[in-house]
């Protein structure tokens, strides 16, 4: 990649050159709260913000403003399209050694074939942004970058304006009071299509027993109504505070915030090595340590959940065998315990084959059997015909990549779409031959609970 490191950024900014150029500049920011920086962008960039924190809290990203937006409404080539457009920007990058790698953040819809009119109608099948102002906290060090993409001539004047704006945002985040806000007041919880969901689970179970599929994931949604509009920073603060073990994400678009706290990594790439996680099969947490241990043992020994988990292991293993070498996969799952639920968990890793980028792996891995089913094509068609809703970005890949090729995507479960004084929450479960509608229904409430609680709702505490 041509990074143009032989020429200083300042001289490149002053060139009267009508070609695509991608400038970045990084400064150390001392100690600054990521949510305070997020909130500092509320007046000017309210619908142009994102938030990300990985599960082990070694990386936090906040983006304000749009240096550029990459989208796709394609049904077949959306992953390749975003990859191609991102590579055009990567080769135009002008940076110095001390500068952070700029990031591209966004997500894909679960199923671009689903054209149901819904709350997701303003979201394309792929939506990614390069932020104008990028905060990164990595291993305890906080940095803030300006990203500027232009095809016009002398860019120095505009870049100086962006420096002034960066300093204003930092000052605002450091001196203004952005303390924790109270949880919203939920007026009502509206179950959307409960009877349809129960009938669908029963009908899909019959189709599975008739040999039409092995497993199909069926989801449903509930709608919360609030007294007042709920701010994005309030939602992110409470979900991050209450779900410590998860990936935290927020993506704003057109006055909507898609946010959540997911336990499930889809894929991470770091220095040419790829990592994924097989997460499928679940049970509630116990009220005591003893009950919790017994429930965990029950999950590890449960045939239905072990079969469901093995579907995911088989699929992700096959993808890694196609795109990676030096693959490591444990033979037995272990337990992943988060606040409201326990999952079966098997990590997978391997060395990426030369020439493969993160979008290739995301495309190959989505949807895993944990969110789609087995076989994939059959289960997706059954979901389209039977589920009766548009999942939007729920259960789909959300995450980031940088100009060096590193990145991480999670599966956007335990999530909600928030808009003004309403929020849509989503949850689902794997339907197999011996599934029972009542039990599947109760499992969805366990999965609703993290976001429901963060937004002020109550479900058995």
Tab-separated table of C-alpha atoms in Angstrom:
chain	number	residue	atom	x	y	z
A	1	UNK	CA	0.000	0.000	0.000
A	2	UNK	CA	1.260	3.467	-0.891
A	3	UNK	CA	1.229	5.445	2.361
A	4	UNK	CA	3.183	8.409	0.866
A	5	UNK	CA	5.391	8.540	3.960
A	6	UNK	CA	8.231	10.108	1.963
A	7	UNK	CA	6.216	13.336	1.694
A	8	UNK	CA	4.982	15.192	4.776
A	9	UNK	CA	1.271	15.592	5.355
A	10	UNK	CA	1.555	19.390	5.433
A	11	UNK	CA	3.061	19.586	1.961
A	12	UNK	CA	0.415	17.203	0.612
A	13	UNK	CA	-2.336	19.340	2.139
A	14	UNK	CA	-1.053	22.395	0.233
A	15	UNK	CA	-0.813	20.683	-3.130
A	16	UNK	CA	-3.339	21.904	-5.696
A	17	UNK	CA	-4.129	18.367	-6.805
A	18	UNK	CA	-7.578	17.135	-7.881
A	19	UNK	CA	-7.134	13.482	-6.938
A	20	UNK	CA	-8.538	11.330	-4.153
A	21	UNK	CA	-6.557	11.887	-0.960
A	22	UNK	CA	-7.243	10.558	2.536
A	23	UNK	CA	-5.594	12.631	5.279
A	24	UNK	CA	-5.360	11.674	8.928
A	25	UNK	CA	-3.731	13.287	11.965
A	26	UNK	CA	-3.564	11.962	15.532
A	27	UNK	CA	-2.944	13.672	18.856
A	28	UNK	CA	-2.771	12.292	22.388
A	29	UNK	CA	-5.861	13.282	24.355
A	30	UNK	CA	-4.916	12.531	27.948
A	31	UNK	CA	-7.795	11.201	29.995
A	32	UNK	CA	-11.203	11.674	28.427
A	33	UNK	CA	-14.434	9.747	28.878
A	34	UNK	CA	-15.506	8.093	25.614
A	35	UNK	CA	-19.197	8.727	26.364
A	36	UNK	CA	-18.406	12.373	27.186
A	37	UNK	CA	-16.740	12.673	23.773
A	38	UNK	CA	-19.756	10.941	22.204
A	39	UNK	CA	-22.090	13.403	23.935
A	40	UNK	CA	-19.912	16.366	22.895
A	41	UNK	CA	-21.000	15.627	19.332
A	42	UNK	CA	-24.716	15.763	20.167
A	43	UNK	CA	-25.416	19.262	18.827
A	44	UNK	CA	-23.545	19.029	15.500
A	45	UNK	CA	-23.283	15.278	14.799
A	46	UNK	CA	-26.357	13.818	16.503
A	47	UNK	CA	-27.124	11.418	13.661
A	48	UNK	CA	-23.488	10.831	12.714
A	49	UNK	CA	-22.025	9.008	15.710
A	50	UNK	CA	-20.895	5.515	16.610
A	51	UNK	CA	-19.633	3.745	19.720
A	52	UNK	CA	-17.730	0.473	20.149
A	53	UNK	CA	-16.069	-1.292	23.057
A	54	UNK	CA	-14.721	-4.822	22.828
A	55	UNK	CA	-15.572	-7.465	25.388
A	56	UNK	CA	-12.254	-7.352	27.276
A	57	UNK	CA	-12.246	-3.516	27.294
A	58	UNK	CA	-8.849	-3.198	25.632
A	59	UNK	CA	-10.321	-1.118	22.787
A	60	UNK	CA	-12.919	1.651	22.728
A	61	UNK	CA	-13.865	3.621	19.602
A	62	UNK	CA	-16.039	6.700	19.214
A	63	UNK	CA	-16.752	8.372	15.884
A	64	UNK	CA	-18.244	11.838	15.324
A	65	UNK	CA	-19.181	13.220	11.927
A	66	UNK	CA	-18.724	11.628	8.532
A	67	UNK	CA	-15.543	11.978	6.506
A	68	UNK	CA	-17.309	9.651	4.076
A	69	UNK	CA	-20.139	7.118	4.005
A	70	UNK	CA	-20.025	3.781	2.159
A	71	UNK	CA	-23.351	2.071	1.519
A	72	UNK	CA	-24.808	-0.739	-0.542
A	73	UNK	CA	-28.348	-1.768	-1.383
A	74	UNK	CA	-27.096	-4.800	-3.264
A	75	UNK	CA	-28.372	-8.261	-2.467
A	76	UNK	CA	-25.479	-10.340	-3.769
A	77	UNK	CA	-22.316	-8.203	-3.752
A	78	UNK	CA	-22.661	-5.911	-0.746
A	79	UNK	CA	-19.628	-7.308	1.111
A	80	UNK	CA	-17.413	-7.066	-1.971
A	81	UNK	CA	-18.713	-3.566	-2.735
A	82	UNK	CA	-17.810	-2.215	0.713
A	83	UNK	CA	-14.430	-3.960	0.540
A	84	UNK	CA	-13.666	-2.480	-2.897
A	85	UNK	CA	-14.662	1.056	-1.902
A	86	UNK	CA	-12.664	0.811	1.322
A	87	UNK	CA	-9.573	-0.350	-0.569
A	88	UNK	CA	-9.819	2.710	-2.829
A	89	UNK	CA	-9.607	4.862	0.283
A	90	UNK	CA	-6.833	2.816	1.874
A	91	UNK	CA	-4.484	3.353	-1.067
A	92	UNK	CA	-5.186	7.106	-0.963
A	93	UNK	CA	-4.141	7.389	2.689
A	94	UNK	CA	-1.594	10.025	3.662
A	95	UNK	CA	-0.352	9.562	7.218
A	96	UNK	CA	2.727	9.836	9.372
A	97	UNK	CA	4.186	7.043	11.482
A	98	UNK	CA	2.729	8.383	14.736
A	99	UNK	CA	-0.807	8.604	13.361
A	100	UNK	CA	-3.476	6.015	14.198
A	101	UNK	CA	-4.898	3.894	11.434
A	102	UNK	CA	-8.279	5.375	10.410
A	103	UNK	CA	-11.260	3.091	10.963
A	104	UNK	CA	-14.333	2.197	8.953
A	105	UNK	CA	-17.297	1.362	11.195
A	106	UNK	CA	-20.743	0.031	10.382
A	107	UNK	CA	-22.926	-2.962	9.765
A	108	UNK	CA	-24.892	-5.118	7.375
A	109	UNK	CA	-28.557	-6.091	7.418
A	110	UNK	CA	-29.388	-9.656	8.345
A	111	UNK	CA	-31.120	-10.444	5.057
A	112	UNK	CA	-31.053	-8.064	2.061
A	113	UNK	CA	-33.783	-10.170	0.440
A	114	UNK	CA	-36.248	-9.059	3.118
A	115	UNK	CA	-38.099	-5.996	1.818
A	116	UNK	CA	-40.798	-5.815	4.500
A	117	UNK	CA	-41.783	-2.221	5.286
A	118	UNK	CA	-40.606	-1.670	8.849
A	119	UNK	CA	-38.736	0.460	11.333
A	120	UNK	CA	-35.593	-0.443	9.348
A	121	UNK	CA	-36.710	1.100	6.059
A	122	UNK	CA	-34.067	3.873	6.166
A	123	UNK	CA	-31.195	1.416	6.673
A	124	UNK	CA	-29.508	0.052	3.516
A	125	UNK	CA	-28.199	-3.511	3.314
A	126	UNK	CA	-24.769	-2.126	4.252
A	127	UNK	CA	-23.927	1.148	5.989
A	128	UNK	CA	-20.361	2.145	6.928
A	129	UNK	CA	-18.720	5.429	7.876
A	130	UNK	CA	-15.245	6.886	8.225
A	131	UNK	CA	-15.622	9.382	11.089
A	132	UNK	CA	-14.357	12.944	10.816
A	133	UNK	CA	-13.238	12.708	14.454
A	134	UNK	CA	-12.100	9.366	15.827
A	135	UNK	CA	-11.438	8.666	19.491
A	136	UNK	CA	-9.542	5.482	20.300
A	137	UNK	CA	-8.694	4.174	23.745
A	138	UNK	CA	-6.346	1.238	23.322
A	139	UNK	CA	-4.690	-0.475	26.248
A	140	UNK	CA	-5.283	2.577	28.412
A	141	UNK	CA	-3.976	5.234	25.976
A	142	UNK	CA	-6.422	7.787	24.529
A	143	UNK	CA	-5.869	9.315	21.078
A	144	UNK	CA	-8.055	11.436	18.823
A	145	UNK	CA	-7.694	11.626	15.057
A	146	UNK	CA	-9.002	13.862	12.308
A	147	UNK	CA	-9.932	12.044	9.090
A	148	UNK	CA	-10.404	14.097	5.937
A	149	UNK	CA	-11.148	12.716	2.475
A	150	UNK	CA	-11.090	15.019	-0.538
A	151	UNK	CA	-10.796	15.073	-4.313
A	152	UNK	CA	-10.358	18.853	-4.516
A	153	UNK	CA	-7.195	20.941	-4.613
A	154	UNK	CA	-5.649	22.831	-1.691
A	155	UNK	CA	-6.963	21.095	1.452
A	156	UNK	CA	-4.942	22.999	4.058
A	157	UNK	CA	-7.657	25.519	4.950
A	158	UNK	CA	-10.321	22.860	5.526
A	159	UNK	CA	-7.934	20.739	7.581
A	160	UNK	CA	-7.152	23.704	9.821
A	161	UNK	CA	-10.887	24.166	10.353
A	162	UNK	CA	-11.152	20.510	11.371
A	163	UNK	CA	-8.305	21.023	13.862
A	164	UNK	CA	-10.233	23.861	15.489
A	165	UNK	CA	-13.361	21.698	15.630
A	166	UNK	CA	-11.410	18.785	17.137
A	167	UNK	CA	-10.091	21.076	19.884
A	168	UNK	CA	-13.622	22.360	20.569
A	169	UNK	CA	-14.964	18.814	20.948
A	170	UNK	CA	-12.127	17.784	23.271
A	171	UNK	CA	-12.636	20.875	25.429
A	172	UNK	CA	-16.376	20.251	25.576
A	173	UNK	CA	-15.879	16.617	26.590
A	174	UNK	CA	-13.384	17.585	29.291
A	175	UNK	CA	-15.180	20.512	30.944
A	176	UNK	CA	-18.926	19.956	30.468
A	177	UNK	CA	-20.941	17.842	32.887
A	178	UNK	CA	-21.955	14.611	31.150
A	179	UNK	CA	-22.833	12.644	34.239
A	180	UNK	CA	-24.885	9.423	34.213
A	181	UNK	CA	-28.559	10.012	33.528
A	182	UNK	CA	-31.437	8.113	35.082
A	183	UNK	CA	-32.978	5.217	33.240
A	184	UNK	CA	-35.959	6.051	31.046
A	185	UNK	CA	-39.528	5.626	32.257
A	186	UNK	CA	-41.226	2.824	30.326
A	187	UNK	CA	-44.905	3.557	29.738
A	188	UNK	CA	-45.753	0.227	28.122
A	189	UNK	CA	-44.278	-2.936	26.626
A	190	UNK	CA	-46.041	-4.034	23.454
A	191	UNK	CA	-45.596	-7.617	22.271
A	192	UNK	CA	-45.575	-7.637	18.479
A	193	UNK	CA	-47.142	-10.753	17.003
A	194	UNK	CA	-46.874	-13.057	20.010
A	195	UNK	CA	-49.514	-15.482	18.724
A	196	UNK	CA	-47.893	-15.477	15.283
A	197	UNK	CA	-44.557	-16.305	16.894
A	198	UNK	CA	-46.008	-19.241	18.848
A	199	UNK	CA	-47.734	-20.597	15.736
A	200	UNK	CA	-44.557	-20.153	13.701
A	201	UNK	CA	-42.439	-22.095	16.199
A	202	UNK	CA	-44.961	-24.946	16.162
A	203	UNK	CA	-45.156	-24.922	12.353
A	204	UNK	CA	-41.384	-24.788	11.858
A	205	UNK	CA	-40.924	-27.635	14.339
A	206	UNK	CA	-43.284	-29.762	12.224
A	207	UNK	CA	-41.320	-28.908	9.068
A	208	UNK	CA	-38.076	-29.881	10.766
A	209	UNK	CA	-39.600	-33.203	11.847
A	210	UNK	CA	-40.688	-33.695	8.238
A	211	UNK	CA	-37.044	-33.370	7.175
A	212	UNK	CA	-37.242	-29.933	5.525
A	213	UNK	CA	-34.433	-28.511	7.708
A	214	UNK	CA	-32.350	-29.438	10.735
A	215	UNK	CA	-32.569	-26.137	12.598
A	216	UNK	CA	-34.225	-22.755	11.988
A	217	UNK	CA	-33.783	-19.668	14.160
A	218	UNK	CA	-37.060	-17.801	14.690
A	219	UNK	CA	-37.010	-14.320	16.212
A	220	UNK	CA	-39.591	-11.881	17.480
A	221	UNK	CA	-39.711	-8.308	18.755
A	222	UNK	CA	-41.291	-6.184	21.452
A	223	UNK	CA	-41.821	-2.437	21.387
A	224	UNK	CA	-41.207	-0.145	24.344
A	225	UNK	CA	-42.950	3.198	24.722
A	226	UNK	CA	-41.462	5.933	26.928
A	227	UNK	CA	-42.807	9.119	28.470
A	228	UNK	CA	-40.031	11.183	26.871
A	229	UNK	CA	-37.412	10.855	24.153
A	230	UNK	CA	-34.473	8.675	25.205
A	231	UNK	CA	-31.009	10.008	24.381
A	232	UNK	CA	-28.378	7.846	22.739
A	233	UNK	CA	-25.839	8.482	25.505
A	234	UNK	CA	-28.359	7.363	28.155
A	235	UNK	CA	-28.957	4.064	26.365
A	236	UNK	CA	-25.236	3.441	25.814
A	237	UNK	CA	-24.321	4.354	29.383
A	238	UNK	CA	-26.759	1.921	30.960
A	239	UNK	CA	-26.192	-0.999	28.582
A	240	UNK	CA	-22.409	-0.643	28.984
A	241	UNK	CA	-22.645	-0.364	32.756
A	242	UNK	CA	-24.886	-3.397	33.196
A	243	UNK	CA	-23.412	-5.839	30.648
A	244	UNK	CA	-19.748	-5.728	31.517
A	245	UNK	CA	-18.715	-8.940	29.752
A	246	UNK	CA	-20.110	-8.065	26.329
A	247	UNK	CA	-19.268	-6.118	23.180
A	248	UNK	CA	-20.971	-2.711	23.375
A	249	UNK	CA	-22.005	-0.975	20.173
A	250	UNK	CA	-24.056	1.938	18.947
A	251	UNK	CA	-24.657	3.163	15.392
A	252	UNK	CA	-26.684	6.306	14.702
A	253	UNK	CA	-28.494	6.962	11.452
A	254	UNK	CA	-31.461	9.206	10.601
A	255	UNK	CA	-32.428	9.916	14.229
A	256	UNK	CA	-32.261	6.206	15.095
A	257	UNK	CA	-29.728	4.465	17.332
A	258	UNK	CA	-29.052	0.750	16.856
A	259	UNK	CA	-27.319	-0.399	20.018
A	260	UNK	CA	-26.718	-3.408	22.179
A	261	UNK	CA	-24.428	-5.573	24.282
A	262	UNK	CA	-23.637	-8.796	22.474
A	263	UNK	CA	-21.595	-11.701	23.856
A	264	UNK	CA	-20.856	-13.043	20.391
A	265	UNK	CA	-17.791	-12.219	18.331
A	266	UNK	CA	-18.147	-13.076	14.657
A	267	UNK	CA	-14.538	-12.522	13.622
A	268	UNK	CA	-11.458	-10.562	14.656
A	269	UNK	CA	-8.316	-10.033	12.608
A	270	UNK	CA	-5.129	-8.868	14.292
A	271	UNK	CA	-1.763	-8.889	12.546
A	272	UNK	CA	-2.887	-11.509	10.040
A	273	UNK	CA	-4.430	-13.905	12.544
A	274	UNK	CA	-8.193	-14.520	12.593
A	275	UNK	CA	-10.330	-15.342	15.632
A	276	UNK	CA	-13.976	-16.358	15.885
A	277	UNK	CA	-16.337	-17.677	18.535
A	278	UNK	CA	-18.944	-20.420	18.363
A	279	UNK	CA	-21.723	-19.290	20.719
A	280	UNK	CA	-24.941	-21.323	20.697
A	281	UNK	CA	-26.989	-23.152	23.288
A	282	UNK	CA	-28.137	-21.262	26.369
A	283	UNK	CA	-29.670	-21.477	29.813
A	284	UNK	CA	-30.512	-18.907	32.491
A	285	UNK	CA	-28.221	-17.893	35.361
A	286	UNK	CA	-28.925	-19.350	38.794
A	287	UNK	CA	-30.043	-17.312	41.777
A	288	UNK	CA	-27.221	-18.817	43.867
A	289	UNK	CA	-23.710	-19.993	42.985
A	290	UNK	CA	-24.781	-23.610	43.531
A	291	UNK	CA	-27.859	-23.298	41.311
A	292	UNK	CA	-25.765	-21.492	38.696
A	293	UNK	CA	-23.212	-24.331	38.643
A	294	UNK	CA	-25.935	-26.965	38.355
A	295	UNK	CA	-27.604	-25.084	35.493
A	296	UNK	CA	-24.240	-24.815	33.732
A	297	UNK	CA	-23.680	-28.543	34.093
A	298	UNK	CA	-27.183	-29.165	32.767
A	299	UNK	CA	-26.410	-27.025	29.721
A	300	UNK	CA	-23.147	-28.858	29.038
A	301	UNK	CA	-24.968	-32.183	29.142
A	302	UNK	CA	-28.141	-31.175	27.289
A	303	UNK	CA	-28.441	-32.978	23.948
A	304	UNK	CA	-30.542	-30.288	22.224
A	305	UNK	CA	-28.163	-27.480	23.170
A	306	UNK	CA	-25.045	-29.504	22.363
A	307	UNK	CA	-26.426	-30.327	18.910
A	308	UNK	CA	-27.311	-26.682	18.337
A	309	UNK	CA	-23.799	-25.691	19.382
A	310	UNK	CA	-22.144	-28.303	17.165
A	311	UNK	CA	-23.930	-26.922	14.088
A	312	UNK	CA	-22.134	-23.613	14.693
A	313	UNK	CA	-18.776	-25.271	15.382
A	314	UNK	CA	-19.009	-27.281	12.152
A	315	UNK	CA	-19.895	-24.247	10.038
A	316	UNK	CA	-17.260	-21.882	11.453
A	317	UNK	CA	-14.616	-24.617	11.295
A	318	UNK	CA	-15.384	-25.122	7.606
A	319	UNK	CA	-14.998	-21.388	6.906
A	320	UNK	CA	-11.661	-21.274	8.724
A	321	UNK	CA	-10.439	-24.334	6.838
A	322	UNK	CA	-11.233	-22.437	3.609
A	323	UNK	CA	-9.657	-19.089	4.496
A	324	UNK	CA	-6.997	-19.903	7.106
A	325	UNK	CA	-4.091	-22.149	7.977
A	326	UNK	CA	-2.702	-23.169	11.382
A	327	UNK	CA	-6.239	-23.634	12.790
A	328	UNK	CA	-6.891	-24.256	16.511
A	329	UNK	CA	-10.311	-25.563	17.673
A	330	UNK	CA	-10.929	-27.096	21.143
A	331	UNK	CA	-12.795	-30.408	21.084
A	332	UNK	CA	-15.228	-29.526	23.874
A	333	UNK	CA	-17.199	-26.343	24.554
A	334	UNK	CA	-16.969	-24.399	27.780
A	335	UNK	CA	-19.393	-22.033	29.482
A	336	UNK	CA	-19.638	-18.314	28.760
A	337	UNK	CA	-21.395	-16.660	31.702
A	338	UNK	CA	-22.846	-13.180	31.347
A	339	UNK	CA	-25.258	-11.385	33.638
A	340	UNK	CA	-28.549	-12.908	32.535
A	341	UNK	CA	-27.624	-16.046	30.615
A	342	UNK	CA	-25.073	-18.837	30.139
A	343	UNK	CA	-23.952	-19.985	26.695
A	344	UNK	CA	-21.950	-22.853	25.277
A	345	UNK	CA	-18.763	-21.375	23.823
A	346	UNK	CA	-15.956	-22.701	21.607
A	347	UNK	CA	-13.178	-20.353	20.369
A	348	UNK	CA	-11.666	-20.821	16.888
A	349	UNK	CA	-8.501	-19.254	15.465
A	350	UNK	CA	-6.190	-19.504	12.462
A	351	UNK	CA	-3.720	-17.618	10.272
A	352	UNK	CA	-5.388	-15.733	7.426
A	353	UNK	CA	-4.480	-16.758	3.880
A	354	UNK	CA	-2.732	-13.989	1.945
A	355	UNK	CA	-5.133	-11.703	0.050
A	356	UNK	CA	-8.192	-12.375	2.236
A	357	UNK	CA	-9.686	-9.399	4.080
A	358	UNK	CA	-12.133	-9.179	6.963
A	359	UNK	CA	-15.122	-8.653	4.646
A	360	UNK	CA	-14.459	-12.007	2.963
A	361	UNK	CA	-14.661	-13.731	6.332
A	362	UNK	CA	-17.719	-11.763	7.434
A	363	UNK	CA	-19.532	-12.777	4.244
A	364	UNK	CA	-18.556	-16.429	4.642
A	365	UNK	CA	-19.556	-16.559	8.313
A	366	UNK	CA	-22.885	-14.722	8.117
A	367	UNK	CA	-25.315	-15.994	9.153
A	368	UNK	CA	-23.955	-18.643	11.480
A	369	UNK	CA	-26.333	-21.496	12.388
A	370	UNK	CA	-26.817	-19.727	15.735
A	371	UNK	CA	-28.741	-16.938	13.967
A	372	UNK	CA	-29.932	-18.552	10.724
A	373	UNK	CA	-30.120	-22.316	10.796
A	374	UNK	CA	-29.094	-25.510	8.995
A	375	UNK	CA	-28.941	-25.783	6.027
A	376	UNK	CA	-28.329	-22.055	5.597
A	377	UNK	CA	-30.240	-21.436	2.358
A	378	UNK	CA	-33.249	-23.495	3.436
A	379	UNK	CA	-33.423	-21.904	6.875
A	380	UNK	CA	-33.128	-18.364	5.461
A	381	UNK	CA	-35.989	-18.985	3.054
A	382	UNK	CA	-38.074	-20.422	5.878
A	383	UNK	CA	-37.328	-17.352	8.018
A	384	UNK	CA	-38.470	-15.081	5.154
A	385	UNK	CA	-41.699	-17.022	4.737
A	386	UNK	CA	-42.553	-17.708	8.370
A	387	UNK	CA	-41.042	-15.122	10.726
A	388	UNK	CA	-43.149	-12.190	9.570
A	389	UNK	CA	-40.784	-9.329	10.420
A	390	UNK	CA	-37.727	-7.495	9.138
A	391	UNK	CA	-34.730	-8.169	11.402
A	392	UNK	CA	-32.871	-5.184	9.995
A	393	UNK	CA	-29.379	-5.127	11.540
A	394	UNK	CA	-30.402	-7.411	14.419
A	395	UNK	CA	-28.440	-10.708	14.393
A	396	UNK	CA	-26.188	-9.316	11.636
A	397	UNK	CA	-22.508	-8.297	11.549
A	398	UNK	CA	-21.556	-4.958	13.124
A	399	UNK	CA	-18.030	-3.738	13.702
A	400	UNK	CA	-14.951	-2.067	12.277
A	401	UNK	CA	-11.823	-2.455	10.207
A	402	UNK	CA	-8.828	-0.158	9.835
A	403	UNK	CA	-6.493	0.840	7.016
A	404	UNK	CA	-3.936	-1.768	8.158
A	405	UNK	CA	-6.430	-4.626	7.686
A	406	UNK	CA	-7.126	-5.277	11.364
A	407	UNK	CA	-10.675	-5.242	12.687
A	408	UNK	CA	-13.441	-6.967	14.563
A	409	UNK	CA	-17.109	-7.746	13.926
A	410	UNK	CA	-19.660	-8.960	16.439
A	411	UNK	CA	-23.087	-10.503	15.911
A	412	UNK	CA	-25.629	-7.818	16.813
A	413	UNK	CA	-27.842	-9.720	19.258
A	414	UNK	CA	-29.086	-8.415	22.647
A	415	UNK	CA	-29.909	-5.282	20.717
A	416	UNK	CA	-32.538	-2.645	20.043
A	417	UNK	CA	-33.445	0.111	17.606
A	418	UNK	CA	-34.163	3.314	19.516
A	419	UNK	CA	-35.928	6.284	17.950
A	420	UNK	CA	-37.163	9.214	20.034
A	421	UNK	CA	-39.627	7.777	22.602
A	422	UNK	CA	-39.870	4.250	21.177
A	423	UNK	CA	-37.574	1.237	21.047
A	424	UNK	CA	-37.812	-2.104	19.263
A	425	UNK	CA	-36.108	-5.030	21.029
A	426	UNK	CA	-35.226	-8.290	19.263
A	427	UNK	CA	-34.603	-11.871	20.407
A	428	UNK	CA	-34.773	-15.346	18.939
A	429	UNK	CA	-33.874	-18.974	19.432
A	430	UNK	CA	-32.926	-22.088	17.522
A	431	UNK	CA	-35.879	-24.322	16.646
A	432	UNK	CA	-35.098	-28.028	16.303
A	433	UNK	CA	-37.113	-31.243	16.149
A	434	UNK	CA	-38.073	-31.325	19.839
A	435	UNK	CA	-38.655	-27.595	20.384
A	436	UNK	CA	-41.672	-26.502	22.424
A	437	UNK	CA	-43.278	-23.090	21.714
A	438	UNK	CA	-43.793	-22.183	25.394
A	439	UNK	CA	-40.159	-22.863	26.289
A	440	UNK	CA	-38.889	-20.987	23.222
A	441	UNK	CA	-41.090	-18.055	24.151
A	442	UNK	CA	-39.703	-17.961	27.705
A	443	UNK	CA	-36.132	-18.124	26.349
A	444	UNK	CA	-36.731	-14.989	24.274
A	445	UNK	CA	-37.640	-13.083	27.444
A	446	UNK	CA	-34.316	-14.079	28.992
A	447	UNK	CA	-32.623	-12.651	25.894
A	448	UNK	CA	-34.723	-9.470	25.941
A	449	UNK	CA	-33.769	-8.805	29.554
A	450	UNK	CA	-30.365	-7.033	29.146
A	451	UNK	CA	-31.681	-4.284	26.859
A	452	UNK	CA	-35.048	-4.175	28.579
A	453	UNK	CA	-33.381	-3.517	31.935
A	454	UNK	CA	-30.999	-0.917	30.458
A	455	UNK	CA	-33.989	0.991	29.099
A	456	UNK	CA	-35.831	1.005	32.416
A	457	UNK	CA	-38.073	-2.010	31.931
A	458	UNK	CA	-38.445	-4.839	34.434
A	459	UNK	CA	-38.587	-8.594	33.975
A	460	UNK	CA	-38.314	-10.452	37.285
A	461	UNK	CA	-35.787	-7.856	38.412
